[in-house]
Coordinates of C-alpha atoms in Angstrom, one line a residue:
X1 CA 0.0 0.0 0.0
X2 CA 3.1 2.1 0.4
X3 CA 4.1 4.5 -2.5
X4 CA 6.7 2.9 -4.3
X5 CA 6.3 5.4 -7.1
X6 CA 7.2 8.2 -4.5
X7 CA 10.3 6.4 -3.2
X8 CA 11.4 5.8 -6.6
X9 CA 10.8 9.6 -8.0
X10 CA 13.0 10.4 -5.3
X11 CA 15.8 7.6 -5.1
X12 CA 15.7 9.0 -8.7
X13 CA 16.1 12.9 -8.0
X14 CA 19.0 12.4 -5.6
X15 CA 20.8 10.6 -8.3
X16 CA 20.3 12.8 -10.7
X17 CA 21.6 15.7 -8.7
X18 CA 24.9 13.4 -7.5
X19 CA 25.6 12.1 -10.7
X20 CA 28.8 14.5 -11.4
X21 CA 28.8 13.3 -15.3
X22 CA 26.4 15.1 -16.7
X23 CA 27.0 18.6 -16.7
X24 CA 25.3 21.0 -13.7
X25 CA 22.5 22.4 -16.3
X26 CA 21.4 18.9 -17.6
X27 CA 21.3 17.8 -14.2
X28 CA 18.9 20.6 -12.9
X29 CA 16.9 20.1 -15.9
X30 CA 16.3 16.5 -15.5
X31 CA 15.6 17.0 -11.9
X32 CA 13.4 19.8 -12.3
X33 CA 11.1 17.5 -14.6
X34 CA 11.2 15.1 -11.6
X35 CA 10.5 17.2 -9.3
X36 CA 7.6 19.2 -11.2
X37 CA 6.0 15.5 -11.9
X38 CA 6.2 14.9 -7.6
X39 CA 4.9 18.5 -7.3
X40 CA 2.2 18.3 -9.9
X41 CA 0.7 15.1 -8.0
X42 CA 1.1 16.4 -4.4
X43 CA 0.0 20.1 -4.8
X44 CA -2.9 20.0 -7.6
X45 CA -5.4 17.9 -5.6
X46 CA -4.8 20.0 -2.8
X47 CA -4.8 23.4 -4.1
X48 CA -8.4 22.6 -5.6
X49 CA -10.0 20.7 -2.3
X50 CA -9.1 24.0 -0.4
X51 CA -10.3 26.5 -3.4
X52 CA -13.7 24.6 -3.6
X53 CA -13.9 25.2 0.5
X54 CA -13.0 28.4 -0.1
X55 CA -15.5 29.4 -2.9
X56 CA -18.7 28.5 -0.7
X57 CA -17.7 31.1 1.7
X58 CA -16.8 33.4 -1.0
X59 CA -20.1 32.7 -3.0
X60 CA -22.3 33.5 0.1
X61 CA -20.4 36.7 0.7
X62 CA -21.5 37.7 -3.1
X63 CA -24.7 36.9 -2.2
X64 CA -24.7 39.1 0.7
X65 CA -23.3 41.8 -0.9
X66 CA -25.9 41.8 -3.4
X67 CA -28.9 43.0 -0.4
X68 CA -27.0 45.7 0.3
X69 CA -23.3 47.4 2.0
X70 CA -24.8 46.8 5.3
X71 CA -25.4 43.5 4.3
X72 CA -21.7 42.5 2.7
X73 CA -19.5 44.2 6.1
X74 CA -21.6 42.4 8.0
X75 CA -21.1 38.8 6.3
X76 CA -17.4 39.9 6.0
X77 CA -17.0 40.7 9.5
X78 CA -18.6 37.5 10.4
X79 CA -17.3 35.4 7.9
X80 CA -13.4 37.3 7.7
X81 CA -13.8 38.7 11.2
X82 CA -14.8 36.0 13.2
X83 CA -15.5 32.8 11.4
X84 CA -11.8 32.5 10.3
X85 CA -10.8 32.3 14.0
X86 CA -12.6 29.1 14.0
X87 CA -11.5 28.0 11.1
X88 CA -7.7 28.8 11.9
X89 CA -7.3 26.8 15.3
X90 CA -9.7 23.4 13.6
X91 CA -7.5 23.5 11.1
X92 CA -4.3 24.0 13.0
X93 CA -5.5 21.1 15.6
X94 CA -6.6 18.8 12.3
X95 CA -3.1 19.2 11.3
X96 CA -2.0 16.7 14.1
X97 CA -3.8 14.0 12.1
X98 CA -1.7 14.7 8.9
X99 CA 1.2 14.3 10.8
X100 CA 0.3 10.8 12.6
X101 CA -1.6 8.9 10.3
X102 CA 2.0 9.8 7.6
X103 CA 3.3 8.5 10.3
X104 CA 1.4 5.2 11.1
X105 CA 0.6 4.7 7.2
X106 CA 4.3 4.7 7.0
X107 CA 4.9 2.5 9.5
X108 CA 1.6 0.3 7.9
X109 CA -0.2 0.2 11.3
X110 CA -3.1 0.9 9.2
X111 CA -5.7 0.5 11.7
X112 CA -4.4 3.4 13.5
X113 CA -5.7 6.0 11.1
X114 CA -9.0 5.2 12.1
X115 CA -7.9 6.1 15.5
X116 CA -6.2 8.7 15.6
X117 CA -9.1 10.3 12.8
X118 CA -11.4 9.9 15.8
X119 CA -9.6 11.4 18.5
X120 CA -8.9 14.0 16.8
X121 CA -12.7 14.7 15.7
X122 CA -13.6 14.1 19.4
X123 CA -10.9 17.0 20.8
X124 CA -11.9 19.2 18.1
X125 CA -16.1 18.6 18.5
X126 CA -15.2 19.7 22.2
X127 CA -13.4 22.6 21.5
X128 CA -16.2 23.5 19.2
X129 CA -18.5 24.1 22.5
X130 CA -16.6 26.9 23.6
X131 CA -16.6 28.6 20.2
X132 CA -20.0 28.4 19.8
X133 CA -20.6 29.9 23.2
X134 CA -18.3 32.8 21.4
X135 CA -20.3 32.8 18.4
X136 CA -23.6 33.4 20.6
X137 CA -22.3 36.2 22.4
X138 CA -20.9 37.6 19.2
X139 CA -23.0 40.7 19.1
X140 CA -21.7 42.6 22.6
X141 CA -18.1 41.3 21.7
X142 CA -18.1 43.1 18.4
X143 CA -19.4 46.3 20.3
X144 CA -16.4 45.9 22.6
X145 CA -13.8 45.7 19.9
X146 CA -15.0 48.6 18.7
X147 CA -17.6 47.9 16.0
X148 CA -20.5 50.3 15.5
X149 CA -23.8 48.8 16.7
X150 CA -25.8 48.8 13.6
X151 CA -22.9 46.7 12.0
X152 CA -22.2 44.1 15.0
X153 CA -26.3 44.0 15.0
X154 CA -26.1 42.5 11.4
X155 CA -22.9 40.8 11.9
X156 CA -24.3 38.7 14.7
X157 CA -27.3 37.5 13.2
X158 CA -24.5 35.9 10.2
X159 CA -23.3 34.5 13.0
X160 CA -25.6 32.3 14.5
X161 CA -26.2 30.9 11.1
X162 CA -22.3 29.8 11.3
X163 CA -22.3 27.8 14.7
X164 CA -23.3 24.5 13.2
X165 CA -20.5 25.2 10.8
X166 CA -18.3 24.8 13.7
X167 CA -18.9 21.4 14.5
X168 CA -18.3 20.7 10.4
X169 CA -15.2 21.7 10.7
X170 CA -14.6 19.8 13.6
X171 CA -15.2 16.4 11.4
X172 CA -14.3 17.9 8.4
X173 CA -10.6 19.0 9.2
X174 CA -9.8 15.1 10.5
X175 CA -11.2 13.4 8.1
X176 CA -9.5 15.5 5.2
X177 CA -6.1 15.1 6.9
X178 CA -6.7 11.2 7.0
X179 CA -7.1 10.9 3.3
X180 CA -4.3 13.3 2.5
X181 CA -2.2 10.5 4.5
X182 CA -3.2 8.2 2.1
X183 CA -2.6 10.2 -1.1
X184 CA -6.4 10.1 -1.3
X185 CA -7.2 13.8 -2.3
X186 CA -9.9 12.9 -5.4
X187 CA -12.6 12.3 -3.8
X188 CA -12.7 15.3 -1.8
X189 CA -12.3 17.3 -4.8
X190 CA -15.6 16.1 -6.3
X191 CA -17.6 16.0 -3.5
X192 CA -16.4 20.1 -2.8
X193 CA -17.5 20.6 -6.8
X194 CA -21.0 18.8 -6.1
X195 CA -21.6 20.5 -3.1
X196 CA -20.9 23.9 -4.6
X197 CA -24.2 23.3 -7.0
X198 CA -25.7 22.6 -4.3
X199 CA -24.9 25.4 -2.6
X200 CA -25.5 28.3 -5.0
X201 CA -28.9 26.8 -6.2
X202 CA -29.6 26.8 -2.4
X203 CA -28.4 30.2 -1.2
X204 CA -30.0 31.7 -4.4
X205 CA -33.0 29.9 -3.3
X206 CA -32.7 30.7 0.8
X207 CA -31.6 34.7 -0.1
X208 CA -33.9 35.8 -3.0
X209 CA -37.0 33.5 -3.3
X210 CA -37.2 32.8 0.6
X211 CA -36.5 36.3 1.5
X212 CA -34.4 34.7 4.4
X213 CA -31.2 37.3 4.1
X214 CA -28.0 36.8 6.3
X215 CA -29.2 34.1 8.9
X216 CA -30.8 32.1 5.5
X217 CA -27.4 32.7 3.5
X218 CA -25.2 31.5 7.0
X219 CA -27.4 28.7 7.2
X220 CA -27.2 27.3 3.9
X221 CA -23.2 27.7 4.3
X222 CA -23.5 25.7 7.6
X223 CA -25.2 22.9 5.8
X224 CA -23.2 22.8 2.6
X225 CA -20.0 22.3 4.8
X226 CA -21.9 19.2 6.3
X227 CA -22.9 17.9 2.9
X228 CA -19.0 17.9 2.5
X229 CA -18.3 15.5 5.7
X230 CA -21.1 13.6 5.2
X231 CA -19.7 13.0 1.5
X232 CA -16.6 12.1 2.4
X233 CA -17.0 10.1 5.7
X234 CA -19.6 7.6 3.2
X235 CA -16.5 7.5 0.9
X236 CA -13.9 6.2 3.6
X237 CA -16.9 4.0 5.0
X238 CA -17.9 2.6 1.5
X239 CA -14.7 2.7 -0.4
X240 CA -12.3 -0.6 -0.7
X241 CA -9.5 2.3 -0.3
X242 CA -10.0 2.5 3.6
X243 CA -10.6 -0.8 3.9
X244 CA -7.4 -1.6 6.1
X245 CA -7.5 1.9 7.6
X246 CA -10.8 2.7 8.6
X247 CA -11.8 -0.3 10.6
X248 CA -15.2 1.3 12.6
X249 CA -15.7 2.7 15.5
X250 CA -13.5 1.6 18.7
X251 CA -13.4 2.7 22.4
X252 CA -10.0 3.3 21.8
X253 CA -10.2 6.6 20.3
X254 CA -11.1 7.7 24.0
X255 CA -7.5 6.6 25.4
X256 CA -4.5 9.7 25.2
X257 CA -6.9 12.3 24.7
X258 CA -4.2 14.8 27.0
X259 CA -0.9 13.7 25.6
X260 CA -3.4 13.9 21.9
X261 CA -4.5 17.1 23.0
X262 CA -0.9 18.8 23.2
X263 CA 0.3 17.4 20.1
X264 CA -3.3 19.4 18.7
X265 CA -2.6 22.6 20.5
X266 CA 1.0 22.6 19.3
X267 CA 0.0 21.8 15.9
X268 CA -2.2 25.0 15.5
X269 CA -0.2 27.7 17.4
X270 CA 1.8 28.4 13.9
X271 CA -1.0 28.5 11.8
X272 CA -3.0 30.2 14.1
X273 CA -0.6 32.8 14.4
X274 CA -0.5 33.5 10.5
X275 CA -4.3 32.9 10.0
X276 CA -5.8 35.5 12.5
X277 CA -3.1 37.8 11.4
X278 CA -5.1 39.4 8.6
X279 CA -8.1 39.1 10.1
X280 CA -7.4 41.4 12.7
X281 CA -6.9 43.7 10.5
X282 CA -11.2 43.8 9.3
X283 CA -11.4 44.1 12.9
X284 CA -9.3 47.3 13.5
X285 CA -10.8 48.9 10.1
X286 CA -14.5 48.5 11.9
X287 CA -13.0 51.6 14.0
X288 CA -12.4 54.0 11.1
X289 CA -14.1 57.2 10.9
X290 CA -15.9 55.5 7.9
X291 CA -16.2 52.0 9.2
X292 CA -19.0 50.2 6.1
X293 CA -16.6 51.7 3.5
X294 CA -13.6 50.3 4.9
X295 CA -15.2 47.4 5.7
X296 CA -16.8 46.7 2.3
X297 CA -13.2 47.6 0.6
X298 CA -11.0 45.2 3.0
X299 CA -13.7 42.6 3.0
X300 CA -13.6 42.4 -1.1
X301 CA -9.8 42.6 -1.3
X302 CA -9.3 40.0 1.9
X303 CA -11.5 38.0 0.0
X304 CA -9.7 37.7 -2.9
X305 CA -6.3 37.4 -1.2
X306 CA -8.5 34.3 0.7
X307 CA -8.7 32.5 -2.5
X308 CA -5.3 33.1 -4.1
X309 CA -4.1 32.0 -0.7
X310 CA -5.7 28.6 -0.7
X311 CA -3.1 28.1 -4.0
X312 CA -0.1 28.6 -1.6
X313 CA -2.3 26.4 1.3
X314 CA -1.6 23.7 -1.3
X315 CA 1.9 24.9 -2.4
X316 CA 1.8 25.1 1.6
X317 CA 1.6 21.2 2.0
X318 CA 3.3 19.9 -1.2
X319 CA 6.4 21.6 0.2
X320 CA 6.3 19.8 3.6
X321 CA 5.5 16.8 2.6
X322 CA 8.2 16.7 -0.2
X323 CA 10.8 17.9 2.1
X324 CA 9.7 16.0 5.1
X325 CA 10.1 12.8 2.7
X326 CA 13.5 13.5 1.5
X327 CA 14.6 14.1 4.6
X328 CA 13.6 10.8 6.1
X329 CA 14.5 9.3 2.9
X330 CA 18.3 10.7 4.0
X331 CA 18.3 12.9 0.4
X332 CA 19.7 16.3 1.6
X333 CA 20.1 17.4 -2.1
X334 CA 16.6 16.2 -3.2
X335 CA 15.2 18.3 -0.2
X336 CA 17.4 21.8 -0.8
X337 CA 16.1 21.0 -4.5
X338 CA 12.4 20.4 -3.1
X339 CA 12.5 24.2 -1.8
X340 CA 13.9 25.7 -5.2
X341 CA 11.8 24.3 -7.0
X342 CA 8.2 24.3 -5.2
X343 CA 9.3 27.9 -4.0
X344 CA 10.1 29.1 -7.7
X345 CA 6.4 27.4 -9.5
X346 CA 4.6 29.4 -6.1
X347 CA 6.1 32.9 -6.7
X348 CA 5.5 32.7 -10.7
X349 CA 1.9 31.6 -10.5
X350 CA 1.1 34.2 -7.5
X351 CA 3.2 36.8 -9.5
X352 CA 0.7 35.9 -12.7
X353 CA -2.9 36.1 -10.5
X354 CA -1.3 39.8 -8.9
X355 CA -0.8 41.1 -12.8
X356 CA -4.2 40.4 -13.4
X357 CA -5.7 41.9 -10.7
X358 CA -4.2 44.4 -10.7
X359 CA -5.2 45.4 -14.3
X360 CA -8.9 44.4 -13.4
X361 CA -8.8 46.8 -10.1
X362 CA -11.6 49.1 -11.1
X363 CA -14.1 46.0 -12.1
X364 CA -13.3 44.0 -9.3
X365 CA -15.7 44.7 -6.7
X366 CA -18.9 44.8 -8.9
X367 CA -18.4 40.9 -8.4
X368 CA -19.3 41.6 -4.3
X369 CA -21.5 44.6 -4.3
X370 CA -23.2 47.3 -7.0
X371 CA -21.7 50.5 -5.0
X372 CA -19.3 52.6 -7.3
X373 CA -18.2 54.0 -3.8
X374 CA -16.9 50.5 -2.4
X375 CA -15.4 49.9 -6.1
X376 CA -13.4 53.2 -6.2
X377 CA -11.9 52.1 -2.5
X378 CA -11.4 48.8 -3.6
X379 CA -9.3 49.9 -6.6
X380 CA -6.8 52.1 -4.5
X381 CA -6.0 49.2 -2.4
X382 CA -5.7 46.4 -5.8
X383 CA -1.6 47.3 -5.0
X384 CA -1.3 46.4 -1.6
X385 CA -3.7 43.3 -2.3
X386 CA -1.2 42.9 -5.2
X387 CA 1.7 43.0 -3.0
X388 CA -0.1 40.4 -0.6
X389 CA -0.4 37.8 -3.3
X390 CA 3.5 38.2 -4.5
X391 CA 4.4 37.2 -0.6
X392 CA 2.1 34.7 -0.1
X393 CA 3.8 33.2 -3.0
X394 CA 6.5 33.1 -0.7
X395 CA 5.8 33.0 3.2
X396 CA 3.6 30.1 3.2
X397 CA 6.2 27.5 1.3
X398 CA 8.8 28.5 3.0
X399 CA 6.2 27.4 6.6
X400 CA 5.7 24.4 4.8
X401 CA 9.5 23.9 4.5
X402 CA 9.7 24.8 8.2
X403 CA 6.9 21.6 9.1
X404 CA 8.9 19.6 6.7
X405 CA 12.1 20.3 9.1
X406 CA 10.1 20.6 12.8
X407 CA 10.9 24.3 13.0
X408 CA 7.8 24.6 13.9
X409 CA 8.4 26.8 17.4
X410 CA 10.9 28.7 15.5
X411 CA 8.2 29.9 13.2
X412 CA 5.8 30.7 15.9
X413 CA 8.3 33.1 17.9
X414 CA 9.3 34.5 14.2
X415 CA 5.7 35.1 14.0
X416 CA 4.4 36.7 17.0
X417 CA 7.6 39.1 16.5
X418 CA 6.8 40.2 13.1
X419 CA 3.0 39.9 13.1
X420 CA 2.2 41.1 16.6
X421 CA 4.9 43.7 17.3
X422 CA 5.4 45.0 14.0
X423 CA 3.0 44.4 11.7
X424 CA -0.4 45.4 13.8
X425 CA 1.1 48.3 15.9
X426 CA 2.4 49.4 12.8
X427 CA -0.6 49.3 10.5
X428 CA -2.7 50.8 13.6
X429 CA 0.1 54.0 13.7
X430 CA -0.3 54.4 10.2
X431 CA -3.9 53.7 9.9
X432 CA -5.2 56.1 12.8
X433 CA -1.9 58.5 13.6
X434 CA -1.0 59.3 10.4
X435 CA -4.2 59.6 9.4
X436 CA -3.7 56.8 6.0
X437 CA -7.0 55.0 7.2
X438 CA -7.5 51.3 5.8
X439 CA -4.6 51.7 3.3
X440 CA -2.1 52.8 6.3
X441 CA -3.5 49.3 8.2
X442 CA -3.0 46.9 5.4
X443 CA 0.5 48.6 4.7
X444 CA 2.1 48.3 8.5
X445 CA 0.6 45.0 8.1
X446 CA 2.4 44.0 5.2
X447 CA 5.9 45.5 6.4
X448 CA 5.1 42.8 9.5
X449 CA 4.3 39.9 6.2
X450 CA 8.1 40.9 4.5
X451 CA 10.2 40.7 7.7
X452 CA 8.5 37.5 8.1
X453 CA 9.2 36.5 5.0
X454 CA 13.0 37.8 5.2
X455 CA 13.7 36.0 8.1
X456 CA 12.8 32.4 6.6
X457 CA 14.3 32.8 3.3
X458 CA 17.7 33.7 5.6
X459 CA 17.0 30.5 7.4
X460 CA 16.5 28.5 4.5
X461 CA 19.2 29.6 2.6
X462 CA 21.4 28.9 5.5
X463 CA 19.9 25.5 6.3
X464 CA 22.7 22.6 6.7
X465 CA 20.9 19.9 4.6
X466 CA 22.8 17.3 5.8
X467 CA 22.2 18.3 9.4
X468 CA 18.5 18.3 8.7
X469 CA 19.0 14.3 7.6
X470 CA 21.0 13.6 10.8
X471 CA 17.6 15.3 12.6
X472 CA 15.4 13.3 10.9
X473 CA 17.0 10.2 11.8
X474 CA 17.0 10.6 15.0
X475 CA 13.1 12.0 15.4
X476 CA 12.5 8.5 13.0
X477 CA 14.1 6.6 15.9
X478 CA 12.1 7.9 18.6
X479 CA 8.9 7.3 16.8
X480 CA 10.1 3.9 16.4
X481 CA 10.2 2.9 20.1
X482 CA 8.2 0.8 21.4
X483 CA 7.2 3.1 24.6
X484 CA 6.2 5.9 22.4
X485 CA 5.5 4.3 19.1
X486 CA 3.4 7.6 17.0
X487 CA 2.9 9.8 19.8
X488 CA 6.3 11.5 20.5
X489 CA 7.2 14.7 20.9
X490 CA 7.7 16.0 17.6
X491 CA 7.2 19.7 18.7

């Protein structure tokens, strides 16, 4: 059940790089086909499972923009503002399962996927309480951050539409990450295009015909994500694919929820950390002079940044799992490759979307809301949005290359630096001081992005290959004892 094709492709990329005979162009040419054939396989099912997510959440932000402004800040503070909190730490915590069921499937204790898939949902339907207890007090929280009342009034009935979405991503998140062990990424990918009928004809139908507005368009979001779990949790139950690693439900999943629990919270603080980043920032624009304007401007250009991003999300996990394999296949040059070449495709194809934009800035908007007011803001901030898209090119490989290597504390340190004591106070001194407004936010904000970014491409750059084998090694051989056979302290 193992990839032998994988082992091969990569057996075949080191020697290609060590073969001093053929001269140093041929060999990076052969090994960038290589490569680009791994890459292609890894990072296209991905990118397009997390774009599909991502469009139903974009779609029912259209269709809330289309009943009014009011309407579209408040689906985009609920859906950019607060909804992505939720999102951030399920997916952070899901992340865990990506990391032990490679581990188990690797080790072909297959009947540990199923485990560790349902631990993981239990954790994450529990931490799901508390969040919904947030997303029912979501109203008088807004008004303390700082949000007028007729926009957190709005906001908050979105809201309450979203908290069964929270549970969905509490299954969702595991089960996606235990058939991403398995290379099984297909499946999701058609059941996320099905369920995106589904969802338009729906919302259209909830929104318009219904006359249901913001709760109707958040519930029909809700539902569509569980139309996506259902989907898929009937595929590992019904397909002969999960036959050895999906083996029903067992009592077992109950046992090493606390040592389970850390690996989670571990698991999420990076991502965490770099998803709520740019979501703070809707928050501080709700405490502009001209709040809906900002709002509706930030909201239509974080939207688009949302769905560019979910390319480097998949760019995101091709790179760790690439490097993470050479590594523990003891192929320093295949891994240093691995980064060149996963880094490069990333920048040009980010680089390509920004051009585009940018000469569409004036039309964009009309695809969110009607008002020429919103479109005129949205166009003067197309190139800081542009700017975004070129580092997220960047920054989010070069994380994946840091989970590939278990830098993953690093990271979060680099990250609370830059983020949280540049980029925010920043973009609020610009934004309010200076008197710049949304434009002086998203700008301090992106000065905290490019030290980020610096400060990883230094590390990478310097990063002893060889060392980074040795590492690996030894983290293999502490998974491999007996006394702490999957769970050990990677972190």
């Amino acid at each position: 059940m193992a990839d032998s094709n994988g082992d091969g492709a990569s057996r075949e990329l080191e020697g290609i790089l060590l073969d001093t005979s053929l001269p140093r162009l041929r060999r990076y040419q052969l090994a960038t086909v290589v490569e680009m054939r791994m890459l292609v396989h890894l990072a296209a099912p991905a990118v397009m499972v997390y774009m599909l997510n991502y469009v139903m959440s974009m779609a029912t932000q259209i269709f809330s923009g289309h009943l009014g402004t009011l309407e579209l800040a408040a689906a985009s503070l609920g859906n950019t503002g607060i909804q992505v909190f939720a999102y951030g730490l399920m997916l952070g915590m899901g992340s865990a399962v990506e990391t032990l069921c490679g581990q188990a499937y690797g080790a072909q204790k297959y009947e540990l996927l199923g485990v560790y898939l349902q631990r993981s949902a239990l954790l994450l339907m529990a931490t799901g309480i508390p969040l919904a207890v947030v997303y029912a007090y979501s109203r008088p929280i807004l008004i303390l951050l700082g949000q007028s009342e007729r926009i957190a009034k709005a906001a908050s009935i979105f809201v309450y539409g979203l908290i069964p979405q929270i549970f969905a991503y509490a299954a969702n998140f595991p089960i996606q990450k235990f058939l991403q062990a398995q290379s099984i990424m297909a499946p999701s990918a058609y059941i996320s295009t099905a369920t995106i009928g589904a969802h338009l004809l729906l919302t259209w139908l909830v929104v318009f015909k219904l006359g249901w507005g913001l709760l109707g368009a958040s519930l029909v979001l809700s539902l569509s994500w569980w139309i996506t779990v259902v989907g898929q949790f009937l595929y590992i139950v019904l397909s002969p694919r999960c036959r050895f690693t999906w083996t029903g439900f067992t009592a077992q999943a109950f046992t090493g929820l606390p040592d389970f629990f850390r690996l989670s919270m571990a698991s999420a603080v990076m991502l965490c950390l770099e998803t709520w980043y740019f979501q703070i920032m809707v928050l501080i624009a709700g405490r502009l002079d001209n709040p809906e304007i900002a709002l509706d401007s930030l909201s239509v250009c974080m939207t688009i940044s949302g769905w560019v991003f979910m390319i480097s999300v998949g760019f995101n996990a091709a790179a760790s799992v690439r490097v993470s394999n050479e590594l523990g296949a003891g192929n320093p040059k295949a891994a240093a490759f691995s980064v060149l070449v996963v880094t490069a495709v990333s920048i040009v194809i980010t680089t390509i979307i920004a051009m585009i934009i940018l000469s569409l800035r004036d039309y964009i908007s009309y695809l969110f809301t009607e008002g020429e007011v919103v479109a005129k803001a949205v166009a003067e901030l197309t190139p800081l949005l542009a700017i975004t898209l070129i580092l997220n090119g960047i920054q989010p490989v070069l994380s994946g290359v840091a989970v590939g290597c278990g830098w993953q504390a690093f990271v979060a340190y680099v990250n609370i630096g830059c983020y949280y004591f540049v980029g925010i106070p920043s973009g609020v001194l610009l934004g309010f001081k200076f008197g710049y407004g949304a434009k002086g936010i998203w700008s301090g904000m992106i000065f905290g992005t490019f030290m980020q970014t610096l400060i990883l491409i230094w590390v990478t750059f310097r990063t002893d290959w060889n060392k980074e084998v040795e590492a690996a090694m030894k983290r293999l051989d502490k998974w491999g004892e007996k006394s702490r056979p999957l769970l050990a302290d990677q972190y």
